[in-house]
Amino acid sequence: MPKVLLIALDGATLDLLTPWMAAGELPLLKRLFDEGAGGTLLSTVPWATPTAFASLATGTNPGRHGIYDFGKLIGDDYTAFVPTNGRHIVGHSLWKLLSGAGFRSLVVNMPMTYPAEAINGRLIAGIPYPGGSLQLCHPSDLLRELAQQGWDLARNASDDLGGSYADYFAGLVELVKTRGEAVAWLLRQDQPAFTAVHFLETDQAQHRFWQFLPGEPRHEPDGPHTDAILRLYHVVEQAMAQILAAVDDDTILCVMSDHGFGPTRHQVWLNNWLHQNGFLALKAGAGVQLKQMLYRLGLSPAAIREAAPERLKLAILQFFERQKGRALASELEAGGEVQKKGLLDRLTERLAIDFYDLDWSQTRAFSTGTTAVGYVWLNVAGRDPQGIVQPGEDYEQTRRQIAAALRQWDAVGEVLFREDLWQGAQLNEAPDIIVRWAKATTDARYFQTRFSSHHLIKPVPNDYASHRPEGMFVWHGPGVRQGLSLDADLLDLTPTFLWLLDQPVPTYMDGRILTNCFTLDHPIKTAEIPLPTAKSTGEMTPEDEEALKNTLRGLGYLE
């Protein structure tokens, strides 16, 4: 029976890898593609890390597992949110299914795995997670055991890696090296049936350094950061080689990415469109009017960030990300106690137009989300704290009205209702309307309870890259067809892993088994396993919630 090794390179895109492989820059990846089967891997909608990895873990679409974003609004004034994490996923993880069948697994740094599940094997949780938590790994002493060997796997790319681009890059390199060495060491101690390791650093390097690539706004032929992404992939290949050297010869390898990447040219502010089209109302007070006037004069968070000196852009961006993130929640209620925010947090939230400034009695729809697509939520009576849209015909009529108006906006490529995209018992958790932009270079990924600009859409001359739906994958190893080029869907991987390990595939899984990638003659077996319909009841402490939010701030997903 073969073993399976999954290496997830977050955000890896063939747009970069293919020319680099052809130029001989990435010999390991080139060999894998030449000798294996792979191509483009279509991500979930949205093509975002939490949703994609929840689908990879469960083999299901967001309508079944319930993860649509990095967070969800809570609270009576719509300004607080809870960060999503592993306890919010509805369904059985792949490693939990394998545990039930008696298989051991090693899972390292995979997103949406906090708190760490008790599995047959070892698990170190990936983002988002609160540093120092006792639930970061299973067994509980695993991180301490690794630290004794010199590896701190509690650190990740959302941590403060330094205010300069050089420091940030050095931090990413150190994280990749540490994880590669530690995983290789773990595999030399034990050869589990299934191993999964995730490298977030490829995603973060592309977010930060894409702007320096040839053809991009800040490219300099001999600049210090022109080849930063490629240099990081060199380090990633070294880490991959260490891991591959530590596995058995009967191991089948899958290298994949949860989404692709590309440049950002425009930033869109969907709430401004909803306001201008009469679906969202601001309060009429003098304070809100003053803020609007200041925005038009260029005193908005987005304008201030753009005006920052180039040499300070990264440090100032990281500062604003943290301040804007803290401004999302004015108070956190837990156990009857209220945790108040500090003066700086309150000043930050009050100097910008925020959801505090909305007249919810006149607001029929609003937008939040950290994904590249636009999420529109109707303000529904009985569902939302101050909802005014009545369920039934009023809801459907409002949805149709907003969708029709959005289709007249030239920035919009496609407008979909949630049932057009997703299916399952968790569809009630989904946004009501989903907007796909006309151009892939348009981005709306920040968790917007903050109106950071008064524009609808605006060129972003020096912004970072954003996600694309087209990721990559390649199979390599015994029984894999050589030199096969094909496309697949991210949801296809999990049932294929089970099939490779000669395990039955639950009938609720949404993908197909990629048998055409292999010469193996494993029979296809299925099983009628009940799919849970409710999330875990475990609660986070206020400290854990704030720590998870700090992770999202460090990654740049909060505004």
Coordinates of C-alpha atoms in Angstrom, one line a residue:
M1 CA 0.0 0.0 0.0
P2 CA 1.5 3.4 -1.0
K3 CA 1.9 6.3 1.4
V4 CA 0.8 9.8 0.5
L5 CA 2.7 13.1 1.0
L6 CA 1.0 16.4 0.4
I7 CA 3.1 19.6 0.1
A8 CA 0.9 22.7 -0.1
L9 CA 2.6 25.8 -1.5
D10 CA 0.2 28.5 -0.7
G11 CA -0.7 30.7 -3.7
A12 CA 1.8 29.0 -6.0
T13 CA 1.0 29.9 -9.6
L14 CA 2.1 28.5 -12.9
D15 CA 2.2 32.0 -14.3
L16 CA 5.5 32.3 -12.4
L17 CA 6.6 28.6 -12.0
T18 CA 6.3 27.6 -15.7
P19 CA 8.8 30.2 -17.1
W20 CA 11.1 29.7 -14.1
M21 CA 11.1 25.9 -14.6
A22 CA 11.7 26.3 -18.3
A23 CA 14.7 28.6 -17.5
G24 CA 16.2 25.9 -15.2
E25 CA 15.6 27.9 -12.0
L26 CA 13.4 25.4 -10.3
P27 CA 14.9 22.0 -11.1
L28 CA 13.0 20.0 -8.5
L29 CA 9.5 21.2 -9.6
K30 CA 10.5 20.8 -13.3
R31 CA 11.4 17.2 -12.6
L32 CA 8.1 16.6 -10.8
F33 CA 6.1 17.9 -13.7
D34 CA 8.2 16.2 -16.4
E35 CA 7.9 12.8 -14.6
G36 CA 4.5 13.2 -13.2
A37 CA 0.9 14.3 -13.9
G38 CA -0.3 17.8 -13.2
G39 CA -1.5 21.2 -14.3
T40 CA -3.9 23.9 -13.2
L41 CA -5.9 23.3 -10.0
L42 CA -9.1 25.4 -9.9
S43 CA -9.7 26.7 -6.4
T44 CA -13.0 27.1 -4.5
V45 CA -15.2 30.2 -4.7
P46 CA -13.9 32.3 -3.0
W47 CA -10.3 31.5 -3.9
A48 CA -9.2 32.2 -0.4
T49 CA -7.0 30.3 2.1
P50 CA -9.6 29.5 4.8
T51 CA -12.3 28.4 2.3
A52 CA -9.9 26.4 0.1
F53 CA -8.2 24.5 3.0
A54 CA -11.5 23.8 4.7
S55 CA -12.6 22.2 1.4
L56 CA -9.3 20.3 1.1
A57 CA -9.7 19.0 4.7
T58 CA -13.3 17.8 4.3
G59 CA -13.6 17.2 0.5
T60 CA -16.7 19.4 0.5
N61 CA -17.8 22.8 -0.9
P62 CA -18.4 25.8 1.5
G63 CA -22.2 25.1 1.5
R64 CA -21.4 21.9 3.5
H65 CA -18.4 22.9 5.6
G66 CA -19.6 26.5 6.3
I67 CA -16.3 28.5 5.9
Y68 CA -16.7 31.5 3.5
D69 CA -14.1 33.8 4.9
F70 CA -11.5 34.5 7.6
G71 CA -14.2 36.0 9.9
K72 CA -17.9 36.6 10.4
L73 CA -19.6 39.7 11.8
I74 CA -21.2 39.4 15.2
G75 CA -22.7 41.9 17.6
D76 CA -25.7 44.2 17.6
D77 CA -23.9 47.1 15.8
Y78 CA -22.3 44.9 13.1
T79 CA -18.8 46.2 14.1
A80 CA -17.4 43.1 15.9
F81 CA -16.4 39.8 14.3
V82 CA -15.3 36.4 15.3
P83 CA -12.3 34.9 13.4
T84 CA -13.1 31.5 11.8
N85 CA -10.9 28.6 12.6
G86 CA -11.0 24.8 12.7
R87 CA -13.7 24.5 15.3
H88 CA -16.1 26.3 12.8
I89 CA -15.7 23.7 10.1
V90 CA -18.6 21.4 9.7
G91 CA -17.5 17.9 8.7
H92 CA -14.9 15.2 9.1
S93 CA -11.3 16.1 8.3
L94 CA -9.3 13.7 6.1
W95 CA -6.9 13.0 8.9
K96 CA -9.8 12.2 11.3
L97 CA -11.3 9.8 8.8
L98 CA -7.9 8.1 8.4
S99 CA -7.5 7.9 12.1
G100 CA -10.8 6.0 12.3
A101 CA -9.5 3.6 9.8
G102 CA -6.3 3.0 11.8
F103 CA -3.9 5.1 9.7
R104 CA -1.4 7.4 11.2
S105 CA -1.0 11.0 9.8
L106 CA 1.5 13.9 10.2
V107 CA -0.2 17.3 9.6
V108 CA 2.0 20.4 9.8
N109 CA 1.0 24.0 9.5
M110 CA -2.2 23.3 7.4
P111 CA -4.5 26.3 7.7
M112 CA -7.8 26.0 9.6
T113 CA -6.6 23.2 11.9
Y114 CA -6.6 25.1 15.1
P115 CA -7.5 23.9 17.7
A116 CA -5.4 20.7 17.0
E117 CA -7.5 17.6 16.6
A118 CA -6.6 14.5 18.5
I119 CA -5.7 12.2 15.7
N120 CA -3.8 8.9 15.3
G121 CA -0.5 10.7 14.7
R122 CA 0.8 14.2 15.1
L123 CA -0.7 17.6 14.2
I124 CA 0.7 21.1 14.4
A125 CA -2.0 23.7 13.7
G126 CA -1.7 26.3 11.0
I127 CA -3.1 29.8 10.6
P128 CA -5.0 31.4 12.2
Y129 CA -4.1 30.4 15.7
P130 CA -3.2 32.1 19.0
G131 CA 0.4 31.9 19.8
G132 CA 1.2 30.0 23.0
S133 CA -2.1 28.1 23.1
L134 CA -2.1 24.6 24.7
Q135 CA -4.3 23.5 21.8
L136 CA -1.7 24.3 19.1
C137 CA -0.6 20.7 18.6
H138 CA -1.3 17.0 19.2
P139 CA 0.2 15.5 21.2
S140 CA 0.5 18.5 23.5
D141 CA 4.2 18.2 24.0
L142 CA 5.1 18.0 20.3
L143 CA 6.1 21.7 20.0
R144 CA 8.3 21.4 23.1
E145 CA 9.9 18.3 21.7
L146 CA 10.7 20.2 18.4
A147 CA 12.0 23.2 20.3
Q148 CA 14.5 20.9 22.1
Q149 CA 15.8 20.1 18.6
G150 CA 16.1 23.8 17.8
W151 CA 12.9 24.3 15.8
D152 CA 10.1 26.8 16.8
L153 CA 7.1 25.8 14.7
A154 CA 4.8 28.0 16.7
R155 CA 6.0 31.0 14.5
N156 CA 4.5 31.7 11.2
A157 CA 4.4 34.4 8.4
S158 CA 1.7 36.4 10.2
D159 CA 4.2 37.3 12.9
D160 CA 6.1 40.6 13.0
L161 CA 9.0 39.7 10.7
G162 CA 10.5 43.2 10.6
G163 CA 9.6 46.6 9.2
S164 CA 11.9 46.5 6.1
Y165 CA 11.5 44.4 3.0
A166 CA 14.9 42.8 3.6
D167 CA 14.0 41.9 7.2
Y168 CA 10.6 40.5 6.1
F169 CA 12.2 38.3 3.4
A170 CA 14.8 37.0 5.8
G171 CA 12.0 36.1 8.2
L172 CA 10.2 34.1 5.5
V173 CA 13.4 32.3 4.6
E174 CA 14.0 31.3 8.2
L175 CA 10.5 30.0 8.5
V176 CA 10.7 27.8 5.4
K177 CA 14.1 26.4 6.4
T178 CA 12.8 25.6 10.0
R179 CA 9.7 23.8 8.8
G180 CA 11.6 21.8 6.2
E181 CA 14.2 20.6 8.6
A182 CA 11.6 19.8 11.3
V183 CA 9.2 17.9 9.0
A184 CA 12.2 15.8 7.6
W185 CA 13.2 15.0 11.2
L186 CA 9.7 14.0 12.1
L187 CA 9.4 11.7 9.1
R188 CA 12.7 10.0 10.0
Q189 CA 11.2 9.2 13.4
D190 CA 8.0 7.8 11.9
Q191 CA 6.6 7.0 8.4
P192 CA 2.8 7.8 8.6
A193 CA 0.4 6.7 5.9
F194 CA -0.5 10.4 5.2
T195 CA 1.7 13.5 5.6
A196 CA 0.6 17.1 4.9
V197 CA 2.8 20.2 5.2
H198 CA 1.9 23.7 4.3
F199 CA 4.2 26.6 3.3
L200 CA 2.4 29.9 3.8
E201 CA 5.6 31.8 3.0
T202 CA 5.1 31.5 -0.8
D203 CA 1.7 33.4 -0.5
Q204 CA 3.2 36.1 1.7
A205 CA 6.2 36.6 -0.5
Q206 CA 4.0 37.1 -3.5
H207 CA 1.7 39.5 -1.7
R208 CA 4.7 41.7 -0.7
F209 CA 7.2 41.3 -3.5
W210 CA 5.1 40.9 -6.7
Q211 CA 5.3 44.7 -7.1
F212 CA 9.0 44.4 -7.9
L213 CA 8.7 41.8 -10.7
P214 CA 9.4 42.9 -14.3
G215 CA 6.5 44.9 -15.7
E216 CA 5.3 45.9 -12.2
P217 CA 5.2 49.5 -10.9
R218 CA 8.2 49.3 -8.6
H219 CA 10.4 47.1 -10.8
E220 CA 14.1 47.9 -11.0
P221 CA 16.3 45.6 -13.2
D222 CA 19.0 45.5 -10.6
G223 CA 16.8 46.2 -7.5
P224 CA 17.3 44.3 -4.3
H225 CA 13.8 42.8 -4.4
T226 CA 13.4 42.0 -8.1
D227 CA 14.0 38.3 -7.7
A228 CA 12.8 38.0 -4.1
I229 CA 9.9 35.6 -4.9
L230 CA 12.2 33.3 -7.0
R231 CA 14.8 33.3 -4.3
L232 CA 12.2 32.2 -1.8
Y233 CA 11.1 29.4 -4.1
H234 CA 14.8 28.3 -4.2
V235 CA 14.6 27.9 -0.4
V236 CA 11.3 26.1 -0.7
E237 CA 12.7 23.6 -3.2
Q238 CA 15.5 22.9 -0.7
A239 CA 13.0 22.3 2.1
M240 CA 11.0 20.0 -0.3
A241 CA 14.1 18.1 -1.1
Q242 CA 14.8 17.5 2.6
I243 CA 11.3 16.2 3.1
L244 CA 11.4 14.0 0.0
A245 CA 14.7 12.5 1.2
A246 CA 13.0 11.4 4.4
V247 CA 10.1 9.5 3.0
D248 CA 9.8 5.9 1.8
D249 CA 10.2 5.0 -1.9
D250 CA 6.6 3.9 -2.0
T251 CA 5.3 7.4 -1.3
I252 CA 3.1 9.2 -3.8
L253 CA 3.7 13.0 -3.7
C254 CA 1.1 15.7 -4.4
V255 CA 2.3 19.3 -4.6
M256 CA -0.5 21.8 -4.8
S257 CA -1.6 25.3 -4.2
D258 CA -4.9 26.5 -2.8
H259 CA -5.2 29.4 -5.3
G260 CA -3.1 31.3 -7.8
F261 CA -1.7 34.8 -7.8
G262 CA -1.5 37.9 -10.0
P263 CA -1.0 41.7 -9.9
T264 CA -3.5 44.1 -8.3
R265 CA -4.3 47.1 -10.5
H266 CA -7.5 48.4 -8.9
Q267 CA -9.1 48.4 -5.4
V268 CA -12.9 48.5 -5.2
W269 CA -15.0 49.7 -2.3
L270 CA -18.3 47.9 -2.6
N271 CA -19.9 49.7 0.3
N272 CA -19.4 53.0 -1.4
W273 CA -21.3 51.6 -4.4
L274 CA -24.2 50.4 -2.2
H275 CA -24.3 53.9 -0.6
Q276 CA -24.3 55.7 -3.9
N277 CA -27.1 53.5 -5.2
G278 CA -29.4 53.9 -2.2
F279 CA -29.0 50.4 -0.6
L280 CA -26.8 51.6 2.3
A281 CA -27.4 54.7 4.4
L282 CA -25.0 56.8 6.5
K283 CA -26.2 58.8 9.5
A284 CA -27.1 62.4 8.9
G285 CA -25.0 63.9 11.7
A286 CA -22.4 66.6 11.4
G287 CA -19.6 64.2 12.4
V288 CA -20.3 61.8 9.5
Q289 CA -20.5 64.7 7.1
L290 CA -17.2 66.0 8.3
K291 CA -15.6 62.7 7.7
Q292 CA -17.0 62.5 4.2
M293 CA -15.5 66.0 3.5
L294 CA -12.1 65.0 4.8
Y295 CA -12.2 61.9 2.6
R296 CA -12.9 64.0 -0.5
L297 CA -9.9 66.2 0.5
G298 CA -7.7 63.1 0.6
L299 CA -7.6 62.4 4.3
S300 CA -8.7 58.8 4.2
P301 CA -6.8 55.7 5.4
A302 CA -6.2 54.6 1.8
A303 CA -5.0 58.0 0.7
I304 CA -2.6 58.3 3.6
R305 CA -1.2 54.9 2.9
E306 CA -0.6 55.7 -0.7
A307 CA 1.1 58.9 0.1
A308 CA 3.6 57.2 2.4
P309 CA 7.3 57.4 1.4
E310 CA 8.3 54.4 -0.6
R311 CA 11.0 53.3 1.9
L312 CA 8.4 53.3 4.7
K313 CA 5.5 51.7 2.9
L314 CA 5.8 48.2 4.4
A315 CA 6.2 49.4 8.0
I316 CA 3.3 51.9 7.6
L317 CA 1.1 49.3 5.9
Q318 CA 1.7 46.8 8.7
F319 CA 0.9 49.5 11.3
F320 CA -2.4 50.4 9.6
E321 CA -3.3 46.8 9.2
R322 CA -3.1 46.2 12.9
Q323 CA -4.9 49.4 13.8
K324 CA -7.7 48.9 11.4
G325 CA -8.1 45.3 12.5
R326 CA -8.3 46.4 16.2
A327 CA -11.0 48.9 15.2
L328 CA -13.4 46.1 14.1
A329 CA -14.6 45.3 17.6
S330 CA -15.4 48.0 20.2
E331 CA -16.0 45.4 22.8
L332 CA -15.9 41.6 23.1
E333 CA -18.4 40.0 25.3
A334 CA -17.4 36.7 26.9
G335 CA -18.8 35.1 30.0
G336 CA -20.7 38.2 30.9
E337 CA -17.6 40.4 30.9
V338 CA -16.8 43.1 28.4
Q339 CA -13.3 43.7 27.3
K340 CA -12.8 47.4 26.4
K341 CA -10.5 48.7 23.8
G342 CA -7.7 51.1 24.3
L343 CA -7.6 54.8 23.4
L344 CA -5.6 54.3 20.2
D345 CA -8.1 51.8 19.0
R346 CA -11.0 54.1 19.6
L347 CA -9.3 57.0 18.0
T348 CA -8.5 54.9 14.9
E349 CA -12.1 53.8 14.5
R350 CA -13.6 57.2 15.1
L351 CA -11.4 59.1 12.6
A352 CA -12.6 57.0 9.7
I353 CA -16.1 56.3 8.4
D354 CA -17.1 52.9 9.8
F355 CA -20.1 50.8 10.3
Y356 CA -20.7 52.9 13.5
D357 CA -21.7 55.6 11.1
L358 CA -24.4 53.6 9.2
D359 CA -28.1 54.2 9.7
W360 CA -29.2 50.6 9.9
S361 CA -32.8 51.5 9.9
Q362 CA -32.4 52.6 6.3
T363 CA -29.7 50.1 5.2
R364 CA -30.9 47.2 3.1
A365 CA -27.5 45.8 2.2
F366 CA -23.8 46.0 3.1
S367 CA -20.5 44.4 2.2
T368 CA -17.7 42.7 4.3
G369 CA -15.1 40.1 3.4
T370 CA -11.4 39.3 3.0
T371 CA -11.8 37.7 -0.4
A372 CA -11.1 39.0 -3.9
V373 CA -14.8 38.5 -4.8
G374 CA -17.3 41.0 -3.4
Y375 CA -19.7 39.8 -0.7
V376 CA -23.1 41.5 -0.3
W377 CA -25.2 40.7 2.7
L378 CA -28.8 41.8 2.9
N379 CA -29.9 43.3 6.2
V380 CA -32.6 40.7 6.9
A381 CA -35.2 41.0 9.7
G382 CA -35.0 38.1 12.1
R383 CA -31.5 37.1 10.9
D384 CA -29.5 40.3 11.4
P385 CA -29.5 42.4 14.6
Q386 CA -31.2 45.5 13.0
G387 CA -32.6 43.9 9.9
I388 CA -35.2 45.6 7.8
V389 CA -35.5 43.4 4.7
Q390 CA -38.4 41.0 5.3
P391 CA -37.8 37.3 4.5
G392 CA -39.7 36.0 1.5
E393 CA -40.7 38.2 -1.5
D394 CA -39.1 41.4 0.0
Y395 CA -35.8 39.5 0.3
E396 CA -36.0 38.1 -3.3
Q397 CA -37.1 41.4 -4.8
T398 CA -34.2 43.3 -3.0
R399 CA -31.7 40.7 -4.2
R400 CA -32.9 41.0 -7.8
Q401 CA -32.8 44.8 -7.6
I402 CA -29.3 44.9 -6.3
A403 CA -28.1 42.3 -8.7
A404 CA -29.6 44.1 -11.7
A405 CA -28.0 47.4 -10.6
L406 CA -24.6 45.8 -10.1
R407 CA -24.7 44.3 -13.6
Q408 CA -24.8 47.9 -15.0
W409 CA -21.5 48.7 -13.3
D410 CA -18.6 48.2 -15.7
A411 CA -16.3 47.0 -12.9
V412 CA -18.6 43.9 -12.4
G413 CA -18.1 40.8 -14.5
E414 CA -20.7 38.4 -12.9
V415 CA -23.3 38.6 -10.2
L416 CA -24.4 35.4 -8.5
F417 CA -26.7 34.3 -5.7
R418 CA -25.4 32.0 -3.1
E419 CA -27.4 29.0 -4.2
D420 CA -25.8 29.4 -7.7
L421 CA -22.4 28.6 -6.2
W422 CA -22.8 26.4 -3.1
Q423 CA -24.9 23.6 -1.9
G424 CA -25.4 22.1 1.6
A425 CA -26.8 22.6 5.0
Q426 CA -24.5 25.6 5.7
L427 CA -25.8 27.7 2.9
N428 CA -27.6 29.9 5.4
E429 CA -24.2 31.1 6.6
A430 CA -23.3 32.3 3.1
P431 CA -23.4 35.9 1.7
D432 CA -26.6 36.6 -0.2
I433 CA -24.9 38.0 -3.4
I434 CA -21.4 37.3 -4.7
V435 CA -19.7 39.7 -7.2
R436 CA -17.0 38.6 -9.5
W437 CA -15.1 41.5 -11.0
A438 CA -14.7 42.1 -14.7
K439 CA -10.9 42.2 -14.4
A440 CA -8.8 39.7 -12.5
T441 CA -6.6 42.6 -11.4
T442 CA -9.5 44.1 -9.3
D443 CA -9.3 43.3 -5.6
A444 CA -11.7 43.8 -2.7
R445 CA -10.1 41.5 -0.2
Y446 CA -10.1 43.5 3.0
F447 CA -12.5 42.8 5.8
Q448 CA -14.4 46.1 5.2
T449 CA -16.3 47.5 8.1
R450 CA -14.1 50.5 7.5
F451 CA -14.7 52.8 4.6
S452 CA -11.1 53.4 3.8
S453 CA -11.8 55.6 0.8
H454 CA -14.7 57.5 -0.8
H455 CA -13.9 56.1 -4.3
L456 CA -15.9 53.3 -5.9
I457 CA -12.9 51.9 -7.7
K458 CA -9.4 53.4 -8.0
P459 CA -6.1 52.5 -9.5
V460 CA -3.6 51.2 -7.0
P461 CA -0.2 52.1 -8.4
N462 CA 2.0 50.4 -5.8
D463 CA -0.2 47.7 -4.3
Y464 CA 0.6 44.1 -3.7
A465 CA -0.7 41.1 -5.6
S466 CA -3.9 39.3 -4.9
H467 CA -5.3 35.8 -5.3
R468 CA -6.5 34.1 -8.5
P469 CA -8.7 31.0 -8.8
E470 CA -6.1 29.1 -10.9
G471 CA -3.7 27.2 -8.6
M472 CA -1.4 24.3 -9.5
F473 CA -0.9 20.6 -8.7
V474 CA 1.4 17.8 -9.7
W475 CA 1.4 14.1 -8.7
H476 CA 4.7 12.2 -8.7
G477 CA 5.8 8.7 -7.6
P478 CA 5.1 5.1 -8.1
G479 CA 1.9 4.5 -10.1
V480 CA 1.7 8.1 -11.4
R481 CA 1.4 8.6 -15.2
Q482 CA 4.5 10.4 -16.6
G483 CA 4.3 13.6 -18.4
L484 CA 0.6 14.0 -18.2
S485 CA -0.8 17.5 -18.4
L486 CA -4.4 18.1 -17.2
D487 CA -6.6 20.4 -15.2
A488 CA -8.4 19.5 -12.0
D489 CA -10.5 20.9 -9.2
L490 CA -9.3 21.4 -5.6
L491 CA -12.2 19.3 -4.4
D492 CA -10.8 16.3 -6.4
L493 CA -7.8 15.9 -4.2
T494 CA -9.3 14.6 -1.0
P495 CA -11.3 11.7 -2.5
T496 CA -8.2 10.8 -4.5
F497 CA -6.1 10.7 -1.4
L498 CA -8.6 8.3 0.2
W499 CA -8.7 6.1 -3.0
L500 CA -4.9 5.9 -3.1
L501 CA -4.9 4.6 0.5
D502 CA -7.6 2.1 -0.5
Q503 CA -10.2 3.8 1.7
P504 CA -13.9 4.3 0.9
V505 CA -14.8 7.8 -0.2
P506 CA -17.8 9.3 1.7
T507 CA -20.7 9.9 -0.7
Y508 CA -21.1 13.4 0.6
M509 CA -17.7 14.5 -0.9
D510 CA -18.1 16.8 -3.9
G511 CA -15.0 16.0 -6.0
R512 CA -14.1 13.2 -8.3
I513 CA -11.3 10.7 -8.0
L514 CA -8.4 11.5 -10.4
T515 CA -7.9 7.9 -11.5
N516 CA -6.7 9.1 -14.9
C517 CA -3.5 10.4 -13.2
F518 CA -2.4 6.9 -12.2
T519 CA -1.7 3.4 -13.6
L520 CA -3.0 1.9 -10.3
D521 CA -6.0 -0.5 -10.4
H522 CA -7.3 0.3 -6.9
P523 CA -11.1 -0.4 -6.8
I524 CA -13.3 2.6 -6.1
K525 CA -15.1 2.2 -2.8
T526 CA -17.7 4.5 -1.3
A527 CA -19.3 4.8 2.1
E528 CA -22.5 6.3 3.4
I529 CA -21.0 8.3 6.3
P530 CA -23.3 10.9 8.0
L531 CA -22.1 14.5 7.5
P532 CA -22.4 16.6 10.6
T533 CA -24.8 19.5 10.3
A534 CA -23.6 21.6 13.2
K535 CA -20.3 23.2 14.2
S536 CA -18.3 22.4 17.3
T537 CA -19.7 23.9 20.5
G538 CA -16.3 24.8 21.8
E539 CA -15.8 28.5 22.7
M540 CA -12.7 30.6 22.5
T541 CA -11.5 32.8 25.3
P542 CA -11.3 36.6 24.6
E543 CA -7.5 36.3 24.6
D544 CA -7.6 33.6 21.9
E545 CA -10.0 35.6 19.8
E546 CA -7.7 38.7 20.0
A547 CA -4.7 36.5 19.1
L548 CA -6.5 35.1 16.1
K549 CA -7.3 38.6 15.0
N550 CA -3.7 39.6 15.3
T551 CA -2.8 36.8 12.9
L552 CA -5.2 38.2 10.3
R553 CA -3.9 41.7 10.8
G554 CA -0.3 40.4 10.3
L555 CA -1.5 38.8 7.1
G556 CA -3.1 42.0 5.9
Y557 CA -6.7 40.8 5.7
L558 CA -8.3 43.3 8.0
E559 CA -9.4 46.9 7.2

